[in-house]
Amino acid sequence: MLFQKAQIIKLESTRSTNQYISELLRTRQLDEGTVISAYSQTNGKGLEDNIWESEAGKNLTLSVVLYPTFLKPELQFQLTKVVSLAVCKTLDAFKLPLPAVIKWPNDIYLGNRKIAGILIKNEISGNRISASIAGLGLNVNQEVFSKNAPGAVSLKMLTGNDFDTEKILTEWHSNLAYWYEKLMNADNRLLDKTYLERLYLLNTPAEYRIRGERKMATINGLADYGMLRLQCSDGIEYTCSLKEVEFANNW
């Protein structure tokens, strides 16, 4: 069974769980699956230095360490799929009014609102990934978000109920082990299929800014390296990296 020796280390406060676990790894080896969870995270990060807002004690802010030495660097997006699907499967248990979906590349949405964000940092040695730190912020009991997070939503906002963050962490950790084992066993077909089934706006026409131009387009899948494939209404197909495409609800 995966992660049998893994610890869940709880901190009262830290600037960033990703940063904390990275500093720990400089001095000692942590068992795979070890989690750093913070009651208060004062400088949480999202992609491209975006700030992750979280009220102390209300949400899950954590990082986990993995050692996917079996994985080549060009396949590192598979780790994003693993962490994302673990979040979606965890949310499924609450029978929410909307299904959890994955907004490419690293956000989890309920409907058109963001409930979780993921940030993964990989260390590469030769032609393998030697270590991976996956950070997760999941909105649980917070009810008010600043104007910097206008589309944010939490479990409590959707249901009116309070949730036990520790139980959610345990469930997510179990789901992470499940999907990570699929990756270890090279079960990429199931991983890819399930990820696509969860992909936000798949096969749905919507507006994007693609390489600086506003266009109507349809997501029709992923390309190599986890890049996004978009079919525009003018017939042109684009394969985009993160910096080449922007969703309309990010404007």
PDB file of C-alpha atoms in Angstrom:
ATOM      1  CA  MET A   1       0.000   0.000   0.000  1.00  0.00           C
ATOM      2  CA  LEU A   2       1.350   3.415  -0.971  1.00  0.00           C
ATOM      3  CA  PHE A   3       2.246   6.123   1.539  1.00  0.00           C
ATOM      4  CA  GLN A   4       2.235   3.736   4.528  1.00  0.00           C
ATOM      5  CA  LYS A   5       5.151   5.549   6.144  1.00  0.00           C
ATOM      6  CA  ALA A   6       4.007   9.004   5.149  1.00  0.00           C
ATOM      7  CA  GLN A   7       3.500  11.591   7.869  1.00  0.00           C
ATOM      8  CA  ILE A   8       0.962  14.382   7.965  1.00  0.00           C
ATOM      9  CA  ILE A   9       2.807  17.272   9.601  1.00  0.00           C
ATOM     10  CA  LYS A  10       0.560  20.081  10.831  1.00  0.00           C
ATOM     11  CA  LEU A  11       1.852  23.618  11.220  1.00  0.00           C
ATOM     12  CA  GLU A  12       0.221  26.518  13.000  1.00  0.00           C
ATOM     13  CA  SER A  13       1.512  28.999  10.424  1.00  0.00           C
ATOM     14  CA  THR A  14       3.933  29.175   7.498  1.00  0.00           C
ATOM     15  CA  ARG A  15       4.520  31.455   4.560  1.00  0.00           C
ATOM     16  CA  SER A  16       4.108  28.650   2.048  1.00  0.00           C
ATOM     17  CA  THR A  17       3.745  24.894   2.501  1.00  0.00           C
ATOM     18  CA  ASN A  18       5.547  24.339  -0.818  1.00  0.00           C
ATOM     19  CA  GLN A  19       8.458  26.433   0.389  1.00  0.00           C
ATOM     20  CA  TYR A  20       8.466  24.727   3.807  1.00  0.00           C
ATOM     21  CA  ILE A  21       8.619  21.224   2.383  1.00  0.00           C
ATOM     22  CA  SER A  22      11.282  22.282  -0.123  1.00  0.00           C
ATOM     23  CA  GLU A  23      13.473  23.548   2.719  1.00  0.00           C
ATOM     24  CA  LEU A  24      12.952  20.314   4.671  1.00  0.00           C
ATOM     25  CA  LEU A  25      14.128  18.284   1.696  1.00  0.00           C
ATOM     26  CA  ARG A  26      17.458  20.129   1.705  1.00  0.00           C
ATOM     27  CA  THR A  27      18.317  18.607   5.062  1.00  0.00           C
ATOM     28  CA  ARG A  28      16.574  15.244   5.153  1.00  0.00           C
ATOM     29  CA  GLN A  29      14.657  12.716   3.108  1.00  0.00           C
ATOM     30  CA  LEU A  30      10.916  12.652   3.715  1.00  0.00           C
ATOM     31  CA  ASP A  31       8.883   9.526   3.106  1.00  0.00           C
ATOM     32  CA  GLU A  32       6.924   9.610  -0.111  1.00  0.00           C
ATOM     33  CA  GLY A  33       3.433  10.957   0.407  1.00  0.00           C
ATOM     34  CA  THR A  34       4.411  13.086   3.421  1.00  0.00           C
ATOM     35  CA  VAL A  35       2.117  16.105   3.758  1.00  0.00           C
ATOM     36  CA  ILE A  36       2.740  19.537   5.243  1.00  0.00           C
ATOM     37  CA  SER A  37      -0.580  21.133   6.213  1.00  0.00           C
ATOM     38  CA  ALA A  38      -0.903  24.667   7.601  1.00  0.00           C
ATOM     39  CA  TYR A  39      -3.629  26.204   9.763  1.00  0.00           C
ATOM     40  CA  SER A  40      -2.523  29.555   8.384  1.00  0.00           C
ATOM     41  CA  GLN A  41      -0.566  30.136   5.178  1.00  0.00           C
ATOM     42  CA  THR A  42       0.522  33.746   4.829  1.00  0.00           C
ATOM     43  CA  ASN A  43       2.073  33.763   1.371  1.00  0.00           C
ATOM     44  CA  GLY A  44       0.534  30.908  -0.600  1.00  0.00           C
ATOM     45  CA  LYS A  45       1.230  30.928  -4.312  1.00  0.00           C
ATOM     46  CA  GLY A  46      -0.584  29.913  -7.452  1.00  0.00           C
ATOM     47  CA  LEU A  47       0.693  29.778 -10.984  1.00  0.00           C
ATOM     48  CA  GLU A  48       2.918  32.651 -12.160  1.00  0.00           C
ATOM     49  CA  ASP A  49       3.203  34.108  -8.645  1.00  0.00           C
ATOM     50  CA  ASN A  50      -0.533  34.554  -8.168  1.00  0.00           C
ATOM     51  CA  ILE A  51      -1.474  34.752  -4.486  1.00  0.00           C
ATOM     52  CA  TRP A  52      -3.693  32.037  -2.999  1.00  0.00           C
ATOM     53  CA  GLU A  53      -6.141  33.610  -0.555  1.00  0.00           C
ATOM     54  CA  SER A  54      -7.106  31.526   2.468  1.00  0.00           C
ATOM     55  CA  GLU A  55      -8.646  32.527   5.795  1.00  0.00           C
ATOM     56  CA  ALA A  56      -6.798  30.908   8.700  1.00  0.00           C
ATOM     57  CA  GLY A  57      -8.315  27.628   9.842  1.00  0.00           C
ATOM     58  CA  LYS A  58     -11.075  27.641   7.246  1.00  0.00           C
ATOM     59  CA  ASN A  59      -9.546  25.762   4.331  1.00  0.00           C
ATOM     60  CA  LEU A  60      -7.014  23.155   3.318  1.00  0.00           C
ATOM     61  CA  THR A  61      -3.587  24.545   2.478  1.00  0.00           C
ATOM     62  CA  LEU A  62      -1.042  21.782   2.069  1.00  0.00           C
ATOM     63  CA  SER A  63       1.814  20.291   0.090  1.00  0.00           C
ATOM     64  CA  VAL A  64       2.829  16.696  -0.517  1.00  0.00           C
ATOM     65  CA  VAL A  65       6.160  15.242  -1.631  1.00  0.00           C
ATOM     66  CA  LEU A  66       6.419  12.529  -4.284  1.00  0.00           C
ATOM     67  CA  TYR A  67       9.401  10.796  -5.869  1.00  0.00           C
ATOM     68  CA  PRO A  68       8.258   9.897  -9.397  1.00  0.00           C
ATOM     69  CA  THR A  69      11.678   8.710 -10.559  1.00  0.00           C
ATOM     70  CA  PHE A  70       9.894   6.412 -13.006  1.00  0.00           C
ATOM     71  CA  LEU A  71       8.590   9.451 -14.910  1.00  0.00           C
ATOM     72  CA  LYS A  72      10.391  11.252 -17.719  1.00  0.00           C
ATOM     73  CA  PRO A  73      10.345  15.062 -17.591  1.00  0.00           C
ATOM     74  CA  GLU A  74       8.294  15.326 -20.782  1.00  0.00           C
ATOM     75  CA  LEU A  75       5.488  13.446 -18.983  1.00  0.00           C
ATOM     76  CA  GLN A  76       5.413  15.650 -15.902  1.00  0.00           C
ATOM     77  CA  PHE A  77       1.897  16.913 -16.706  1.00  0.00           C
ATOM     78  CA  GLN A  78       0.699  13.448 -15.695  1.00  0.00           C
ATOM     79  CA  LEU A  79       1.385  14.506 -12.106  1.00  0.00           C
ATOM     80  CA  THR A  80      -1.006  17.430 -12.524  1.00  0.00           C
ATOM     81  CA  LYS A  81      -3.633  14.952 -13.692  1.00  0.00           C
ATOM     82  CA  VAL A  82      -3.056  12.741 -10.652  1.00  0.00           C
ATOM     83  CA  VAL A  83      -3.401  15.573  -8.117  1.00  0.00           C
ATOM     84  CA  SER A  84      -6.391  17.103  -9.932  1.00  0.00           C
ATOM     85  CA  LEU A  85      -8.307  13.838 -10.130  1.00  0.00           C
ATOM     86  CA  ALA A  86      -7.645  13.180  -6.436  1.00  0.00           C
ATOM     87  CA  VAL A  87      -9.341  16.505  -5.632  1.00  0.00           C
ATOM     88  CA  CYS A  88     -12.293  15.810  -7.931  1.00  0.00           C
ATOM     89  CA  LYS A  89     -12.837  12.346  -6.482  1.00  0.00           C
ATOM     90  CA  THR A  90     -12.727  13.784  -2.965  1.00  0.00           C
ATOM     91  CA  LEU A  91     -15.351  16.391  -3.818  1.00  0.00           C
ATOM     92  CA  ASP A  92     -17.587  13.740  -5.381  1.00  0.00           C
ATOM     93  CA  ALA A  93     -18.167  12.275  -1.914  1.00  0.00           C
ATOM     94  CA  PHE A  94     -20.114  15.375  -0.825  1.00  0.00           C
ATOM     95  CA  LYS A  95     -22.802  15.014  -3.513  1.00  0.00           C
ATOM     96  CA  LEU A  96     -22.580  18.682  -4.415  1.00  0.00           C
ATOM     97  CA  PRO A  97     -25.095  20.364  -6.746  1.00  0.00           C
ATOM     98  CA  LEU A  98     -22.425  20.604  -9.459  1.00  0.00           C
ATOM     99  CA  PRO A  99     -19.732  18.117 -10.475  1.00  0.00           C
ATOM    100  CA  ALA A 100     -16.086  18.981  -9.899  1.00  0.00           C
ATOM    101  CA  VAL A 101     -14.276  19.749 -13.155  1.00  0.00           C
ATOM    102  CA  ILE A 102     -10.686  20.630 -14.040  1.00  0.00           C
ATOM    103  CA  LYS A 103     -10.004  24.001 -15.591  1.00  0.00           C
ATOM    104  CA  TRP A 104      -6.794  23.545 -17.534  1.00  0.00           C
ATOM    105  CA  PRO A 105      -4.138  23.414 -16.397  1.00  0.00           C
ATOM    106  CA  ASN A 106      -4.386  23.417 -12.606  1.00  0.00           C
ATOM    107  CA  ASP A 107      -7.676  24.695 -11.149  1.00  0.00           C
ATOM    108  CA  ILE A 108     -10.692  22.791  -9.885  1.00  0.00           C
ATOM    109  CA  TYR A 109     -14.092  24.323 -10.606  1.00  0.00           C
ATOM    110  CA  LEU A 110     -17.666  23.739  -9.548  1.00  0.00           C
ATOM    111  CA  GLY A 111     -19.720  25.169 -12.371  1.00  0.00           C
ATOM    112  CA  ASN A 112     -17.933  28.379 -13.329  1.00  0.00           C
ATOM    113  CA  ARG A 113     -16.439  29.026  -9.893  1.00  0.00           C
ATOM    114  CA  LYS A 114     -13.049  28.066  -8.527  1.00  0.00           C
ATOM    115  CA  ILE A 115     -12.869  25.877  -5.441  1.00  0.00           C
ATOM    116  CA  ALA A 116      -9.256  24.670  -5.573  1.00  0.00           C
ATOM    117  CA  GLY A 117      -5.882  25.439  -7.080  1.00  0.00           C
ATOM    118  CA  ILE A 118      -2.820  23.266  -7.580  1.00  0.00           C
ATOM    119  CA  LEU A 119       0.850  24.203  -7.903  1.00  0.00           C
ATOM    120  CA  ILE A 120       3.459  21.548  -8.699  1.00  0.00           C
ATOM    121  CA  LYS A 121       7.225  22.031  -8.619  1.00  0.00           C
ATOM    122  CA  ASN A 122       9.384  19.269 -10.081  1.00  0.00           C
ATOM    123  CA  GLU A 123      13.083  18.615  -9.597  1.00  0.00           C
ATOM    124  CA  ILE A 124      14.675  16.973 -12.621  1.00  0.00           C
ATOM    125  CA  SER A 125      17.817  14.868 -12.536  1.00  0.00           C
ATOM    126  CA  GLY A 126      19.055  13.640 -15.887  1.00  0.00           C
ATOM    127  CA  ASN A 127      16.114  12.200 -17.757  1.00  0.00           C
ATOM    128  CA  ARG A 128      13.958  11.557 -14.689  1.00  0.00           C
ATOM    129  CA  ILE A 129      11.945  13.533 -12.152  1.00  0.00           C
ATOM    130  CA  SER A 130      13.741  13.052  -8.859  1.00  0.00           C
ATOM    131  CA  ALA A 131      11.190  14.806  -6.632  1.00  0.00           C
ATOM    132  CA  SER A 132       7.883  16.588  -6.936  1.00  0.00           C
ATOM    133  CA  ILE A 133       6.200  18.962  -4.492  1.00  0.00           C
ATOM    134  CA  ALA A 134       2.487  19.332  -5.120  1.00  0.00           C
ATOM    135  CA  GLY A 135       0.705  22.186  -3.380  1.00  0.00           C
ATOM    136  CA  LEU A 136      -3.067  22.282  -2.943  1.00  0.00           C
ATOM    137  CA  GLY A 137      -5.400  24.998  -1.760  1.00  0.00           C
ATOM    138  CA  LEU A 138      -9.009  23.840  -1.305  1.00  0.00           C
ATOM    139  CA  ASN A 139     -11.757  26.216  -0.163  1.00  0.00           C
ATOM    140  CA  VAL A 140     -13.750  24.476   2.557  1.00  0.00           C
ATOM    141  CA  ASN A 141     -15.400  26.698   5.183  1.00  0.00           C
ATOM    142  CA  GLN A 142     -14.481  30.228   4.069  1.00  0.00           C
ATOM    143  CA  GLU A 143     -17.554  32.304   3.169  1.00  0.00           C
ATOM    144  CA  VAL A 144     -16.148  35.660   2.049  1.00  0.00           C
ATOM    145  CA  PHE A 145     -13.387  36.214  -0.496  1.00  0.00           C
ATOM    146  CA  SER A 146     -11.712  39.456  -1.521  1.00  0.00           C
ATOM    147  CA  LYS A 147     -12.221  41.223  -4.829  1.00  0.00           C
ATOM    148  CA  ASN A 148      -8.974  39.588  -5.949  1.00  0.00           C
ATOM    149  CA  ALA A 149     -10.800  36.249  -5.995  1.00  0.00           C
ATOM    150  CA  PRO A 150     -14.220  37.191  -7.436  1.00  0.00           C
ATOM    151  CA  GLY A 151     -15.029  33.708  -8.750  1.00  0.00           C
ATOM    152  CA  ALA A 152     -14.053  31.777  -5.637  1.00  0.00           C
ATOM    153  CA  VAL A 153     -16.461  29.370  -3.971  1.00  0.00           C
ATOM    154  CA  SER A 154     -16.241  27.005  -0.999  1.00  0.00           C
ATOM    155  CA  LEU A 155     -17.999  23.878   0.191  1.00  0.00           C
ATOM    156  CA  LYS A 156     -19.786  25.863   2.887  1.00  0.00           C
ATOM    157  CA  MET A 157     -20.972  28.510   0.427  1.00  0.00           C
ATOM    158  CA  LEU A 158     -22.536  25.774  -1.708  1.00  0.00           C
ATOM    159  CA  THR A 159     -24.128  23.744   1.065  1.00  0.00           C
ATOM    160  CA  GLY A 160     -24.467  25.974   4.124  1.00  0.00           C
ATOM    161  CA  ASN A 161     -22.686  23.298   6.155  1.00  0.00           C
ATOM    162  CA  ASP A 162     -19.381  23.257   8.031  1.00  0.00           C
ATOM    163  CA  PHE A 163     -16.888  20.555   7.043  1.00  0.00           C
ATOM    164  CA  ASP A 164     -14.100  18.758   8.882  1.00  0.00           C
ATOM    165  CA  THR A 165     -10.920  19.743   7.052  1.00  0.00           C
ATOM    166  CA  GLU A 166      -8.962  16.882   8.611  1.00  0.00           C
ATOM    167  CA  LYS A 167     -11.343  14.287   7.201  1.00  0.00           C
ATOM    168  CA  ILE A 168     -11.159  15.919   3.789  1.00  0.00           C
ATOM    169  CA  LEU A 169      -7.358  15.857   3.934  1.00  0.00           C
ATOM    170  CA  THR A 170      -7.382  12.138   4.796  1.00  0.00           C
ATOM    171  CA  GLU A 171      -9.785  11.374   1.956  1.00  0.00           C
ATOM    172  CA  TRP A 172      -7.762  13.394  -0.541  1.00  0.00           C
ATOM    173  CA  HIS A 173      -4.544  11.671   0.563  1.00  0.00           C
ATOM    174  CA  SER A 174      -6.176   8.286  -0.059  1.00  0.00           C
ATOM    175  CA  ASN A 175      -7.415   9.360  -3.491  1.00  0.00           C
ATOM    176  CA  LEU A 176      -3.980  10.725  -4.325  1.00  0.00           C
ATOM    177  CA  ALA A 177      -2.437   7.331  -3.543  1.00  0.00           C
ATOM    178  CA  TYR A 178      -4.994   5.652  -5.831  1.00  0.00           C
ATOM    179  CA  TRP A 179      -4.252   7.825  -8.852  1.00  0.00           C
ATOM    180  CA  TYR A 180      -0.519   7.961  -8.205  1.00  0.00           C
ATOM    181  CA  GLU A 181      -0.440   4.170  -8.213  1.00  0.00           C
ATOM    182  CA  LYS A 182      -2.161   4.218 -11.610  1.00  0.00           C
ATOM    183  CA  LEU A 183       0.618   6.477 -12.856  1.00  0.00           C
ATOM    184  CA  MET A 184       3.310   4.252 -11.346  1.00  0.00           C
ATOM    185  CA  ASN A 185       1.781   1.265 -13.133  1.00  0.00           C
ATOM    186  CA  ALA A 186       1.776   3.190 -16.427  1.00  0.00           C
ATOM    187  CA  ASP A 187      -2.027   3.094 -16.569  1.00  0.00           C
ATOM    188  CA  ASN A 188      -1.968   6.281 -18.604  1.00  0.00           C
ATOM    189  CA  ARG A 189      -4.980   5.357 -20.698  1.00  0.00           C
ATOM    190  CA  LEU A 190      -7.292   5.425 -17.666  1.00  0.00           C
ATOM    191  CA  LEU A 191      -5.590   8.543 -16.307  1.00  0.00           C
ATOM    192  CA  ASP A 192      -5.920  10.409 -19.604  1.00  0.00           C
ATOM    193  CA  LYS A 193      -9.502   9.283 -20.220  1.00  0.00           C
ATOM    194  CA  THR A 194     -10.697  10.262 -16.746  1.00  0.00           C
ATOM    195  CA  TYR A 195      -8.917  13.607 -16.894  1.00  0.00           C
ATOM    196  CA  LEU A 196     -10.561  14.475 -20.221  1.00  0.00           C
ATOM    197  CA  GLU A 197     -13.973  13.498 -18.854  1.00  0.00           C
ATOM    198  CA  ARG A 198     -13.435  16.120 -16.141  1.00  0.00           C
ATOM    199  CA  LEU A 199     -12.022  18.852 -18.382  1.00  0.00           C
ATOM    200  CA  TYR A 200     -13.840  22.174 -18.047  1.00  0.00           C
ATOM    201  CA  LEU A 201     -15.463  23.390 -21.310  1.00  0.00           C
ATOM    202  CA  LEU A 202     -14.401  20.311 -23.269  1.00  0.00           C
ATOM    203  CA  ASN A 203     -16.233  20.305 -26.621  1.00  0.00           C
ATOM    204  CA  THR A 204     -18.046  23.517 -25.632  1.00  0.00           C
ATOM    205  CA  PRO A 205     -17.603  26.694 -27.736  1.00  0.00           C
ATOM    206  CA  ALA A 206     -16.346  29.604 -25.626  1.00  0.00           C
ATOM    207  CA  GLU A 207     -14.326  32.790 -25.922  1.00  0.00           C
ATOM    208  CA  TYR A 208     -10.562  32.805 -25.351  1.00  0.00           C
ATOM    209  CA  ARG A 209      -7.624  35.082 -25.880  1.00  0.00           C
ATOM    210  CA  ILE A 210      -5.256  33.004 -27.991  1.00  0.00           C
ATOM    211  CA  ARG A 211      -1.796  34.431 -28.574  1.00  0.00           C
ATOM    212  CA  GLY A 212      -3.148  37.907 -27.955  1.00  0.00           C
ATOM    213  CA  GLU A 213      -6.299  37.666 -30.102  1.00  0.00           C
ATOM    214  CA  ARG A 214      -9.862  37.147 -28.909  1.00  0.00           C
ATOM    215  CA  LYS A 215     -11.380  34.107 -30.594  1.00  0.00           C
ATOM    216  CA  MET A 216     -14.285  31.719 -30.297  1.00  0.00           C
ATOM    217  CA  ALA A 217     -12.892  28.233 -29.925  1.00  0.00           C
ATOM    218  CA  THR A 218     -13.584  24.756 -28.615  1.00  0.00           C
ATOM    219  CA  ILE A 219     -11.261  22.681 -26.432  1.00  0.00           C
ATOM    220  CA  ASN A 220     -10.914  19.283 -28.098  1.00  0.00           C
ATOM    221  CA  GLY A 221      -8.222  17.701 -25.944  1.00  0.00           C
ATOM    222  CA  LEU A 222      -4.589  17.820 -24.916  1.00  0.00           C
ATOM    223  CA  ALA A 223      -1.410  17.513 -26.959  1.00  0.00           C
ATOM    224  CA  ASP A 224       2.093  16.452 -25.940  1.00  0.00           C
ATOM    225  CA  TYR A 225       3.465  17.941 -22.704  1.00  0.00           C
ATOM    226  CA  GLY A 226      -0.100  18.658 -21.531  1.00  0.00           C
ATOM    227  CA  MET A 227      -0.600  21.521 -23.975  1.00  0.00           C
ATOM    228  CA  LEU A 228      -4.177  22.580 -24.758  1.00  0.00           C
ATOM    229  CA  ARG A 229      -5.731  21.890 -28.159  1.00  0.00           C
ATOM    230  CA  LEU A 230      -8.265  24.464 -29.361  1.00  0.00           C
ATOM    231  CA  GLN A 231     -10.321  24.389 -32.564  1.00  0.00           C
ATOM    232  CA  CYS A 232     -11.305  27.931 -33.569  1.00  0.00           C
ATOM    233  CA  SER A 233     -14.547  28.859 -35.301  1.00  0.00           C
ATOM    234  CA  ASP A 234     -12.500  29.932 -38.338  1.00  0.00           C
ATOM    235  CA  GLY A 235     -11.208  26.377 -38.708  1.00  0.00           C
ATOM    236  CA  ILE A 236      -7.696  27.002 -37.373  1.00  0.00           C
ATOM    237  CA  GLU A 237      -6.455  24.634 -34.679  1.00  0.00           C
ATOM    238  CA  TYR A 238      -4.043  25.832 -32.019  1.00  0.00           C
ATOM    239  CA  THR A 239      -1.854  23.910 -29.613  1.00  0.00           C
ATOM    240  CA  CYS A 240      -1.203  26.254 -26.709  1.00  0.00           C
ATOM    241  CA  SER A 241       1.063  26.456 -23.701  1.00  0.00           C
ATOM    242  CA  LEU A 242      -0.031  28.225 -20.534  1.00  0.00           C
ATOM    243  CA  LYS A 243       1.095  31.675 -21.617  1.00  0.00           C
ATOM    244  CA  GLU A 244      -0.536  31.403 -25.032  1.00  0.00           C
ATOM    245  CA  VAL A 245      -4.182  31.058 -23.999  1.00  0.00           C
ATOM    246  CA  GLU A 246      -6.432  32.843 -21.524  1.00  0.00           C
ATOM    247  CA  PHE A 247      -9.977  31.913 -20.538  1.00  0.00           C
ATOM    248  CA  ALA A 248     -12.604  34.668 -20.783  1.00  0.00           C
ATOM    249  CA  ASN A 249     -13.470  34.386 -17.071  1.00  0.00           C
ATOM    250  CA  ASN A 250      -9.869  35.381 -16.270  1.00  0.00           C
ATOM    251  CA  TRP A 251     -10.213  38.765 -17.969  1.00  0.00           C
TER     252      TRP A 251
END
